[in-house]
Amino acid sequence: MGIGGAGSLAGALLAPRIAARIGIGPTIIVGFAVSPLAQIPLLLARPGLDWQVALATTLGAQLFWATVSGTTQRSLRQTLCAPRYQGRMQAASTTVTAGSRPLAAAAAGALALVLDVPTVLAVGALLQVVPVPLLLSSPIRTLRAMPAPPVPAAVPPAREGDS
């Protein structure tokens, strides 16, 4: 867990440099692509120190890229979202991501009643692949720099008698 935390810290520190170097869209896509790949050692692991080292290293890499990608995503959303909607945007994002975790855990538990644990983990890894082709087919794949914030719409002057 310590190596995973160190990977996350390194990702937070290096996210701006990585996004500037490879582009906003590719940074987000790599983060999503690394997550299912990081499940492979977990599916293959056996007892022993070698596998513990492999799993710790993989967790470090996974959390590194998750943090780099997540930081870049939030920066992009904050750039594109009008300031008055920032709170709502972040609340919606957090609700969707954090709110889906108990549902995923319940579904995994239900699957574990009929399948063995390695199969359930493999299903989870395969489901993590779903966002990658969606992102690759979206305009995000070509986004290299942070777009300019949208120009706020002009508010028409109030007319007399309107309330």
Rosetta silent file (secondary structure, phi, psi, omega in degrees, C-alpha in Angstrom):
SEQUENCE: MGIGGAGSLAGALLAPRIAARIGIGPTIIVGFAVSPLAQIPLLLARPGLDWQVALATTLGAQLFWATVSGTTQRSLRQTLCAPRYQGRMQAASTTVTAGSRPLAAAAAGALALVLDVPTVLAVGALLQVVPVPLLLSSPIRTLRAMPAPPVPAAVPPAREGDS
SCORE:     score description
SCORE:     0.000 S_00000001
   1 L     0.000  -34.698  178.491    0.000    0.000    0.000 S_00000001
   2 H   -63.061  -39.913  178.538    2.930    2.305    0.709 S_00000001
   3 H   -67.454  -37.624  175.883    4.265    1.849   -2.813 S_00000001
   4 H   -61.941  -43.767  177.733    0.795    2.573   -4.180 S_00000001
   5 H   -62.991  -39.815  177.792    0.635    5.769   -2.131 S_00000001
   6 H   -64.711  -38.410  176.631    4.090    6.784   -3.360 S_00000001
   7 H   -63.101  -41.026  178.399    2.935    6.188   -6.932 S_00000001
   8 H   -65.066  -42.948  178.002   -0.098    8.371   -6.345 S_00000001
   9 H   -62.519  -44.735  178.076    2.022   11.145   -4.839 S_00000001
  10 H   -61.788  -39.792  178.168    4.449   11.000   -7.764 S_00000001
  11 H   -62.843  -40.398  178.898    1.505   11.133  -10.179 S_00000001
  12 H   -64.242  -39.584 -178.637    0.118   14.227   -8.469 S_00000001
  13 H   -72.792  -33.248 -174.532    3.485   15.956   -8.686 S_00000001
  14 H   -98.322   -6.671 -176.044    4.169   14.998  -12.304 S_00000001
  15 H   -53.223  -48.054 -179.098    0.660   15.298  -13.797 S_00000001
  16 H   -61.650  -39.202  179.817    1.121   18.807  -15.242 S_00000001
  17 H   -66.744  -42.824 -179.070    4.432   17.877  -16.890 S_00000001
  18 H   -65.095  -45.384  179.565    3.074   14.653  -18.359 S_00000001
  19 H   -61.906  -38.386  178.103   -0.060   16.366  -19.708 S_00000001
  20 H   -68.149  -34.118 -176.446    2.099   19.098  -21.248 S_00000001
  21 H   -77.628  -48.386 -175.223    4.411   16.526  -22.788 S_00000001
  22 H  -104.561  -10.630  178.341    1.978   13.973  -24.271 S_00000001
  23 L   106.450  153.743 -178.113   -1.228   16.022  -24.344 S_00000001
  24 H   -62.650  -53.795 -178.029   -4.388   16.290  -22.271 S_00000001
  25 H   -60.739  -52.598  178.267   -6.384   13.631  -24.125 S_00000001
  26 H   -58.366  -34.714  178.265   -3.619   11.023  -24.325 S_00000001
  27 H   -62.580  -44.784  179.060   -2.871   11.522  -20.628 S_00000001
  28 H   -64.355  -43.804 -178.131   -6.487   10.774  -19.730 S_00000001
  29 H   -65.137  -43.656  178.973   -6.608    7.771  -22.068 S_00000001
  30 H   -59.113  -42.259  178.523   -3.364    6.272  -20.741 S_00000001
  31 H   -57.973  -42.395  178.546   -4.732    6.517  -17.211 S_00000001
  32 H   -71.743  -32.150 -178.226   -7.824    4.565  -18.199 S_00000001
  33 H   -75.248  -32.601 -178.002   -5.802    2.017  -20.205 S_00000001
  34 H   -68.570  -35.122 -174.845   -3.320    1.259  -17.409 S_00000001
  35 H   -56.853  -52.206  178.627   -6.006    0.287  -14.902 S_00000001
  36 H   -67.676  -32.123  177.499   -7.201   -2.923  -16.589 S_00000001
  37 H   -65.055  -33.283 -179.995   -3.619   -3.835  -17.519 S_00000001
  38 L   -69.231  -12.904  178.651   -2.658   -3.507  -13.872 S_00000001
  39 H   -80.922  -18.796 -175.647   -5.140   -6.265  -13.036 S_00000001
  40 H   -59.365  -49.765  178.001   -3.188   -8.889  -15.003 S_00000001
  41 H   -60.195  -33.641  177.654   -0.547   -9.536  -12.315 S_00000001
  42 H   -62.802  -38.135 -179.869   -3.334   -9.819   -9.740 S_00000001
  43 H   -71.585  -27.040 -176.751   -4.977  -12.513  -11.857 S_00000001
  44 H   -97.116  -11.933 -170.181   -1.693  -14.411  -12.234 S_00000001
  45 L   -59.326  144.909  175.309   -0.300  -13.959   -8.699 S_00000001
  46 L  -129.972  168.966  177.243    0.836  -16.866   -6.592 S_00000001
  47 L   -61.721  149.315  174.668    2.256  -16.949   -3.059 S_00000001
  48 L   130.065  157.456 -177.599    5.766  -15.636   -2.593 S_00000001
  49 H   -62.809  -38.712 -179.801    7.879  -12.527   -2.300 S_00000001
  50 H   -57.579  -42.343  179.746    8.349  -12.180   -6.064 S_00000001
  51 H   -72.419  -32.988  176.423    4.601  -11.802   -6.566 S_00000001
  52 H   -63.048  -41.798  177.563    4.317   -9.406   -3.646 S_00000001
  53 H   -65.117  -43.567  179.414    6.933   -7.197   -5.276 S_00000001
  54 H   -61.939  -43.138 -179.661    5.170   -7.488   -8.643 S_00000001
  55 H   -67.982  -39.645  178.501    1.801   -6.570   -7.130 S_00000001
  56 H   -65.164  -42.597  179.465    3.247   -3.626   -5.189 S_00000001
  57 H   -64.345  -42.545  178.620    5.013   -2.319   -8.285 S_00000001
  58 H   -63.701  -42.102  178.543    1.866   -2.714  -10.364 S_00000001
  59 H   -63.164  -40.631  176.966   -0.218   -0.906   -7.741 S_00000001
  60 H   -59.394  -45.387  179.290    2.325    1.923   -7.714 S_00000001
  61 H   -66.497  -41.833 -179.225    2.101    2.257  -11.507 S_00000001
  62 H   -62.693  -46.939 -178.838   -1.696    1.988  -11.485 S_00000001
  63 H   -71.595  -29.476  173.456   -2.136    4.679   -8.834 S_00000001
  64 H   -58.715  -54.447 -176.896    0.471    6.859  -10.530 S_00000001
  65 H   -71.192  -32.081  176.386   -1.493    6.873  -13.792 S_00000001
  66 H   -63.550  -39.750  179.629   -4.884    7.050  -12.049 S_00000001
  67 H   -71.191  -42.846  177.940   -3.730   10.204  -10.276 S_00000001
  68 H   -60.167  -47.670 -179.476   -2.190   11.730  -13.407 S_00000001
  69 H   -65.792  -45.360 -178.944   -5.348   10.983  -15.384 S_00000001
  70 H   -63.663  -41.958  177.832   -7.725   12.074  -12.617 S_00000001
  71 H   -62.591  -41.931 -179.494   -5.901   15.352  -12.056 S_00000001
  72 H   -67.723  -41.221  177.443   -5.949   16.059  -15.785 S_00000001
  73 H   -60.238  -48.249 -178.848   -9.651   15.181  -16.063 S_00000001
  74 H   -62.630  -39.862  178.289  -10.591   17.479  -13.197 S_00000001
  75 H   -62.475  -42.034  178.707   -8.518   20.301  -14.655 S_00000001
  76 H   -63.922  -45.954  179.264  -10.243   19.863  -18.021 S_00000001
  77 H   -61.748  -42.002 -179.160  -13.705   19.817  -16.445 S_00000001
  78 H   -67.826  -30.964  177.264  -12.908   22.914  -14.388 S_00000001
  79 H   -69.869  -40.196 -174.443  -11.636   24.719  -17.487 S_00000001
  80 H   -85.667  -18.758 -175.619  -14.757   23.924  -19.500 S_00000001
  81 L   -93.810  134.694  177.222  -17.339   24.417  -16.759 S_00000001
  82 L   -59.199  141.797 -177.227  -18.630   27.871  -15.891 S_00000001
  83 H   -51.788  -37.835 -177.003  -17.479   28.939  -12.412 S_00000001
  84 H   -70.500  -14.160  178.691  -21.009   29.049  -11.016 S_00000001
  85 H  -104.906    3.899 -176.803  -21.494   25.356  -11.906 S_00000001
  86 H   -56.572  -46.918 -179.004  -18.142   24.107  -10.541 S_00000001
  87 H   -61.432  -45.094  179.704  -19.654   22.758   -7.315 S_00000001
  88 H   -64.411  -41.167 -179.379  -22.461   20.960   -9.120 S_00000001
  89 H   -62.643  -46.707 -178.901  -20.057   19.534  -11.689 S_00000001
  90 H   -68.096  -38.276  178.198  -17.713   18.151   -9.036 S_00000001
  91 H   -64.144  -41.972  178.752  -20.609   16.837   -6.938 S_00000001
  92 H   -64.684  -44.246  179.309  -22.092   15.043   -9.942 S_00000001
  93 H   -61.273  -45.958 -179.845  -18.731   13.556  -10.880 S_00000001
  94 H   -65.634  -40.360  179.397  -18.062   12.377   -7.335 S_00000001
  95 H   -62.500  -43.763 -179.341  -21.582   10.963   -6.980 S_00000001
  96 H   -66.425  -46.385 -176.536  -21.283    8.959  -10.196 S_00000001
  97 H   -73.873  -52.419 -178.411  -17.817    7.586   -9.448 S_00000001
  98 H   -71.231  -34.221 -179.216  -18.072    7.028   -5.697 S_00000001
  99 H   -69.130  -24.408  179.507  -21.746    6.102   -5.884 S_00000001
 100 H   -80.664  -17.148 -177.319  -21.082    3.314   -8.350 S_00000001
 101 H   -63.015  -46.863  177.505  -18.561    1.599   -6.059 S_00000001
 102 H   -62.749  -35.332  177.519  -21.100    0.013   -3.670 S_00000001
 103 H   -65.596  -41.675  178.055  -23.107   -1.179   -6.667 S_00000001
 104 H   -64.928  -40.402  178.567  -19.981   -2.692   -8.227 S_00000001
 105 H   -63.800  -41.995  178.478  -19.072   -4.347   -4.917 S_00000001
 106 H   -65.143  -41.763  178.330  -22.561   -5.828   -4.604 S_00000001
 107 H   -64.445  -41.400  178.196  -22.444   -7.078   -8.196 S_00000001
 108 H   -63.992  -41.066  177.527  -18.999   -8.615   -7.620 S_00000001
 109 H   -62.661  -40.911  178.303  -20.266  -10.282   -4.449 S_00000001
 110 H   -65.488  -41.508  177.804  -23.256  -11.689   -6.302 S_00000001
 111 H   -63.702  -35.806 -179.181  -21.000  -12.965   -9.098 S_00000001
 112 H   -66.633  -17.143  175.768  -18.712  -14.578   -6.515 S_00000001
 113 H   -73.026  -25.976 -177.260  -21.671  -16.698   -5.406 S_00000001
 114 H  -114.987  -16.605  179.400  -21.768  -18.394   -8.805 S_00000001
 115 L  -123.657  161.216  175.735  -18.201  -17.938  -10.116 S_00000001
 116 L   -78.068  162.175 -174.097  -14.805  -18.350   -8.537 S_00000001
 117 H   -59.825  -44.657  178.456  -12.909  -15.265   -7.334 S_00000001
 118 H   -58.630  -35.076  178.353  -10.313  -15.199  -10.159 S_00000001
 119 H   -68.262  -41.171  178.184  -13.135  -15.196  -12.716 S_00000001
 120 H   -62.692  -42.026  177.385  -14.893  -12.347  -10.915 S_00000001
 121 H   -63.270  -38.245  178.473  -11.614  -10.382  -10.892 S_00000001
 122 H   -65.849  -40.636  176.395  -11.202  -11.063  -14.623 S_00000001
 123 H   -60.603  -44.522  177.994  -14.738   -9.798  -15.290 S_00000001
 124 H   -60.554  -42.385  178.625  -13.912   -6.636  -13.342 S_00000001
 125 H   -63.717  -41.331  179.052  -10.714   -6.145  -15.342 S_00000001
 126 H   -64.984  -38.036  178.324  -12.608   -6.582  -18.620 S_00000001
 127 H   -66.055  -28.687  177.888  -15.218   -4.035  -17.549 S_00000001
 128 L   -70.431  -14.561  177.970  -12.424   -1.552  -16.872 S_00000001
 129 L   -76.383  -26.146 -173.037  -11.521   -1.748  -20.569 S_00000001
 130 L   -50.145  -45.713 -178.526  -14.911   -0.287  -21.618 S_00000001
 131 H   -65.334  -25.495 -174.007  -13.952    3.424  -21.263 S_00000001
 132 H   -62.580  -54.112  178.451  -10.797    3.030  -23.378 S_00000001
 133 H   -64.202  -31.100  177.090  -12.432    2.488  -26.802 S_00000001
 134 H   -63.590  -43.949  178.486  -15.040    5.115  -25.937 S_00000001
 135 H   -68.303  -38.671  179.788  -12.295    7.658  -25.237 S_00000001
 136 H   -66.064  -26.326  179.413  -10.307    6.585  -28.305 S_00000001
 137 L   -94.038    1.911 -179.017  -13.358    7.190  -30.507 S_00000001
 138 L  -100.908  167.687  177.451  -14.095   10.573  -28.944 S_00000001
 139 H   -63.777  -14.933 -178.132  -12.581   13.997  -29.676 S_00000001
 140 H   -61.637  -29.119 -176.353  -10.581   13.732  -26.444 S_00000001
 141 H   -62.175  -24.521 -178.776   -7.955   11.604  -28.188 S_00000001
 142 H  -100.370    0.354 -177.759   -6.760   14.607  -30.197 S_00000001
 143 L   -76.582  112.544 -176.866   -6.826   17.132  -27.358 S_00000001
 144 L   -99.617  -38.524 -177.578   -3.229   18.197  -26.796 S_00000001
 145 L  -122.680  158.882  178.410   -3.546   21.432  -24.781 S_00000001
 146 L   -64.617  127.290  179.404   -6.059   22.709  -22.304 S_00000001
 147 L   -68.432  160.098  176.018   -8.787   24.532  -24.241 S_00000001
 148 L   -69.557  142.031  177.233   -9.576   28.158  -23.539 S_00000001
 149 L   -60.215  147.505  178.747  -12.399   28.602  -21.033 S_00000001
 150 L   -64.823  147.332  177.588  -15.739   29.396  -22.649 S_00000001
 151 L   -75.677  127.575 -179.276  -16.656   33.053  -22.864 S_00000001
 152 L   -63.507  141.599  178.556  -19.473   33.756  -20.408 S_00000001
 153 L   -67.924  142.514  177.423  -22.762   34.633  -22.025 S_00000001
 154 L   -70.783  136.187  178.384  -23.799   38.251  -21.723 S_00000001
 155 L   -90.892  122.828 -179.696  -26.656   38.751  -19.311 S_00000001
 156 L   -65.692  145.559  179.136  -29.349   40.925  -20.842 S_00000001
 157 L   -64.227  146.971  178.572  -30.229   43.984  -18.799 S_00000001
 158 L   -68.704  141.748  175.454  -33.342   43.708  -16.670 S_00000001
 159 L   -94.316  151.368  178.339  -36.421   45.424  -18.018 S_00000001
 160 L   -61.465  138.790  178.447  -38.578   47.572  -15.854 S_00000001
 161 L    91.544  -17.541  177.402  -41.435   45.666  -14.350 S_00000001
 162 L   -79.097  145.265  175.221  -39.690   42.282  -14.611 S_00000001
 163 L  -136.690    0.000    0.000  -39.067   40.446  -11.420 S_00000001
